[in-house]
CSV table of C-alpha atoms in Angstrom, one decimal:
chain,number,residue,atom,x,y,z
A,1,UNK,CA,38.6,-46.4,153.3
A,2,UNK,CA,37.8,-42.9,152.5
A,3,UNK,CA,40.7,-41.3,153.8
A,4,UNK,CA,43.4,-44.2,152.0
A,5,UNK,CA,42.0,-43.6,149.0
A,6,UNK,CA,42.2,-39.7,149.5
A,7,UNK,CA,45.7,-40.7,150.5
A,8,UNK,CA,46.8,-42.6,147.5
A,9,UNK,CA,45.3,-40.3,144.9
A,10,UNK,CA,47.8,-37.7,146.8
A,11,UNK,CA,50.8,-40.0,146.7
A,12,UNK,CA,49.8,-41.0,142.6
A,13,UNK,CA,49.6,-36.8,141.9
A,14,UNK,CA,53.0,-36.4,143.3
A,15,UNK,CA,54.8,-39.4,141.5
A,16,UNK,CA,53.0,-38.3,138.4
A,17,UNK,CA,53.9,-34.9,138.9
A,18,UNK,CA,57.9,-35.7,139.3
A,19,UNK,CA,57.9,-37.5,136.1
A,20,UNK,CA,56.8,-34.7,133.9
A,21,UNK,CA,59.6,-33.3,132.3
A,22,UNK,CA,60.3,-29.6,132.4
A,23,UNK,CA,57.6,-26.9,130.1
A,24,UNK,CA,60.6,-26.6,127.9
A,25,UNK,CA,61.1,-29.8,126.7
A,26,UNK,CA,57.3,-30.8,126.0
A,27,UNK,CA,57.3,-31.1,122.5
A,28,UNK,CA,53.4,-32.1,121.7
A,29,UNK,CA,52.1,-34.2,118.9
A,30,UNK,CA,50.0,-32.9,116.0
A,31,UNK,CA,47.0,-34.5,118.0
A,32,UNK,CA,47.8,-33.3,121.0
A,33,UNK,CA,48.1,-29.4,119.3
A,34,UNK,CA,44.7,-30.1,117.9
A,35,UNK,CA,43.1,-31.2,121.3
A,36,UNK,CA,45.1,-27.9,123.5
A,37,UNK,CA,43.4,-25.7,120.1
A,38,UNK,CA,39.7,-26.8,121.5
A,39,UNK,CA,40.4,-27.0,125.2
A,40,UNK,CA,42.2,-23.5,124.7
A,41,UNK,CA,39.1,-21.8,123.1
A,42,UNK,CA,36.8,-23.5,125.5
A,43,UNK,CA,38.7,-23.4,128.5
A,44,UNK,CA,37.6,-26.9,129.8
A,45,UNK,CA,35.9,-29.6,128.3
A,46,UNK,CA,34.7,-33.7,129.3
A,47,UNK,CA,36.4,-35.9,126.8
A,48,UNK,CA,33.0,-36.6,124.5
A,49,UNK,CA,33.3,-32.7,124.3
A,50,UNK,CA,36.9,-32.6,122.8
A,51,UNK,CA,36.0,-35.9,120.7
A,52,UNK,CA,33.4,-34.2,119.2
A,53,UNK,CA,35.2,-31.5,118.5
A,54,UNK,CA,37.6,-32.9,117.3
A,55,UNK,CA,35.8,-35.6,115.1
A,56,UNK,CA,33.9,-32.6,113.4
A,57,UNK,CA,36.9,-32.2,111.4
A,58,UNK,CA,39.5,-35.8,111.5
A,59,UNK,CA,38.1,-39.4,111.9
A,60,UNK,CA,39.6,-40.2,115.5
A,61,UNK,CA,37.5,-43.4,118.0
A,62,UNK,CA,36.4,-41.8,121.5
A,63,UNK,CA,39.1,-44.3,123.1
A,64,UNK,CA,41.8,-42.8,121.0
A,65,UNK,CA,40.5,-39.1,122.1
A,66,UNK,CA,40.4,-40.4,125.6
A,67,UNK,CA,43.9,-42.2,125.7
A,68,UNK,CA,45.4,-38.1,123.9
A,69,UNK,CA,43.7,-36.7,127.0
A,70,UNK,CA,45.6,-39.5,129.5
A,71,UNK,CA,49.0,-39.2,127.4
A,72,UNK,CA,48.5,-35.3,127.9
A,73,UNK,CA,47.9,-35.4,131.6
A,74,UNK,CA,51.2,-37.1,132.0
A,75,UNK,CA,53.1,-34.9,129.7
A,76,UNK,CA,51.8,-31.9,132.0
A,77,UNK,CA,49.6,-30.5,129.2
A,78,UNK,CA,46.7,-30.4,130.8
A,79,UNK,CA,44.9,-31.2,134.0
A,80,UNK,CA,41.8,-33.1,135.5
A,81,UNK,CA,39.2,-33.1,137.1
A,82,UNK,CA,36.7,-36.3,138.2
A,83,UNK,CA,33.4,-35.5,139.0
A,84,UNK,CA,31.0,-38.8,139.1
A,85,UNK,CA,31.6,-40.5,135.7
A,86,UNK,CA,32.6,-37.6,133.9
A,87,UNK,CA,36.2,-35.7,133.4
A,88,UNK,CA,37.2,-33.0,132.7
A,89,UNK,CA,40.5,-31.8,131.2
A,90,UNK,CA,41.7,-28.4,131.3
A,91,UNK,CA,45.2,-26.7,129.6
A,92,UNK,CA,47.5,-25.7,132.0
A,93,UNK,CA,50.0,-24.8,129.4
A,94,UNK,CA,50.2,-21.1,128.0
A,95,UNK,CA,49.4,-20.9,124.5
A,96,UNK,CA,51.4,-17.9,123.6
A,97,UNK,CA,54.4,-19.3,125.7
A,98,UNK,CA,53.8,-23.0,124.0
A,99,UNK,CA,54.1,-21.2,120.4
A,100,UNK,CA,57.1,-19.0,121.2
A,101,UNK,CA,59.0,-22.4,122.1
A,102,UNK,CA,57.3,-24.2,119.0
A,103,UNK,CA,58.4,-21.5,116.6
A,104,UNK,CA,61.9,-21.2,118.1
A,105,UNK,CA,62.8,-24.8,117.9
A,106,UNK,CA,61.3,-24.3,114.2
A,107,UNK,CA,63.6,-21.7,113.7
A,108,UNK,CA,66.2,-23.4,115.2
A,109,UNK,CA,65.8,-26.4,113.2
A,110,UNK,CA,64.4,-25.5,110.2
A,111,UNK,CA,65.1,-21.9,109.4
A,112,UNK,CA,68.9,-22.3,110.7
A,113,UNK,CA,68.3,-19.7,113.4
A,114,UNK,CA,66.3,-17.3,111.0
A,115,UNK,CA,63.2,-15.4,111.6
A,116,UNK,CA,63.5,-13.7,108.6
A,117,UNK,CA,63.4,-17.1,106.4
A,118,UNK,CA,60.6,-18.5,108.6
A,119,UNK,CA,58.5,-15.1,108.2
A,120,UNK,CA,59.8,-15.2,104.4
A,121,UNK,CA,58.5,-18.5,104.1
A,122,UNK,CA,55.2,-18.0,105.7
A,123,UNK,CA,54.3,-15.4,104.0
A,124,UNK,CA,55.4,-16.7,100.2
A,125,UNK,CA,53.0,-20.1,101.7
A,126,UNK,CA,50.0,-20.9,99.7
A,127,UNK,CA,48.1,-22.5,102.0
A,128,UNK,CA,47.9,-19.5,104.2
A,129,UNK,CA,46.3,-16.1,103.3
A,130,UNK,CA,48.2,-13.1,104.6
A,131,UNK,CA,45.5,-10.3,105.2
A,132,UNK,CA,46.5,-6.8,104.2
A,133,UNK,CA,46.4,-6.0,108.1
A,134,UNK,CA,48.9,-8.3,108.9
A,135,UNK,CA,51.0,-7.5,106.2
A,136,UNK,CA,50.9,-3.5,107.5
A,137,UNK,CA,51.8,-5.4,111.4
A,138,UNK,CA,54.8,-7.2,109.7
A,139,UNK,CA,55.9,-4.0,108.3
A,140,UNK,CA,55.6,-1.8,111.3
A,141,UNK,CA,57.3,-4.7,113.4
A,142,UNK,CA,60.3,-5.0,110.5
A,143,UNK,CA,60.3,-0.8,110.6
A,144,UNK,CA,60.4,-0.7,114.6
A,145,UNK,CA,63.4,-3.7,114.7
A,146,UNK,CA,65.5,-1.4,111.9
A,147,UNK,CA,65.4,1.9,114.0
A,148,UNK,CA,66.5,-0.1,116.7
């Protein structure tokens, strides 16, 4: 019995695994960025952990944080693991490689192929503060690209 099952969680994780589609066409929900946000500070977490979390700040149901987490496994957003009753997800995408693709179908889309109009636009936003730091970044990254 031991070993079919063994088998047939092997046989599941390969089928699973050829229906993900490629990391460059994941495009995740706004739920499912909120959920990579937590699991990406705390590296891994069970799924009361995330809901939690995540119910600190939006009214979500534990089955609804649960069924992100499945949805997410399948998508090749995270991974998991199953010890007794309990899992555990993990990210197994790259933040920093998820937002470069994120901001260039942005630009892409929004911005028609701008950086300068998205960067314009984030920085005239007031929603977010832009920090006299990041202003002097911007400006050394907007000197460096104009000796170029």
């Amino acid at each position: 019995m031991g070993l079919f099952f063994g088998a047939y969680h092997i046989v599941a994780l390969i089928t699973i695994m050829r229906m993900q589609p490629p990391l460059n066409t994941i495009k995740p929900t706004e739920s499912e960025l909120e959920i990579l946000s937590i699991l990406w500070e705390k590296g891994e977490a069970t799924v009361a952990e995330v809901h939690t979390l995540l119910s600190a700040y939006k009214k979500t149901g534990y089955t609804t944080t649960l069924k992100l987490l499945q949805l997410m496994l399948f998508k090749g957003l995270v991974n998991r693991k199953e010890i007794g009753r309990k899992h555990t997800y993990w990210p197994i995408v790259d933040k920093n490689n998820l937002s470069i693709g994120l901001t260039e179908r942005l630009i892409g889309y929004l911005f028609n192929g701008s950086p300068a109009q998205l960067a314009i636009t984030a920085i005239q936003s007031s929603t977010f503060e832009c920090s006299k730091e990041d202003l002097i970044k911007l400006q050394a990254l907007v000197d460096q690209k104009i000796s170029q």
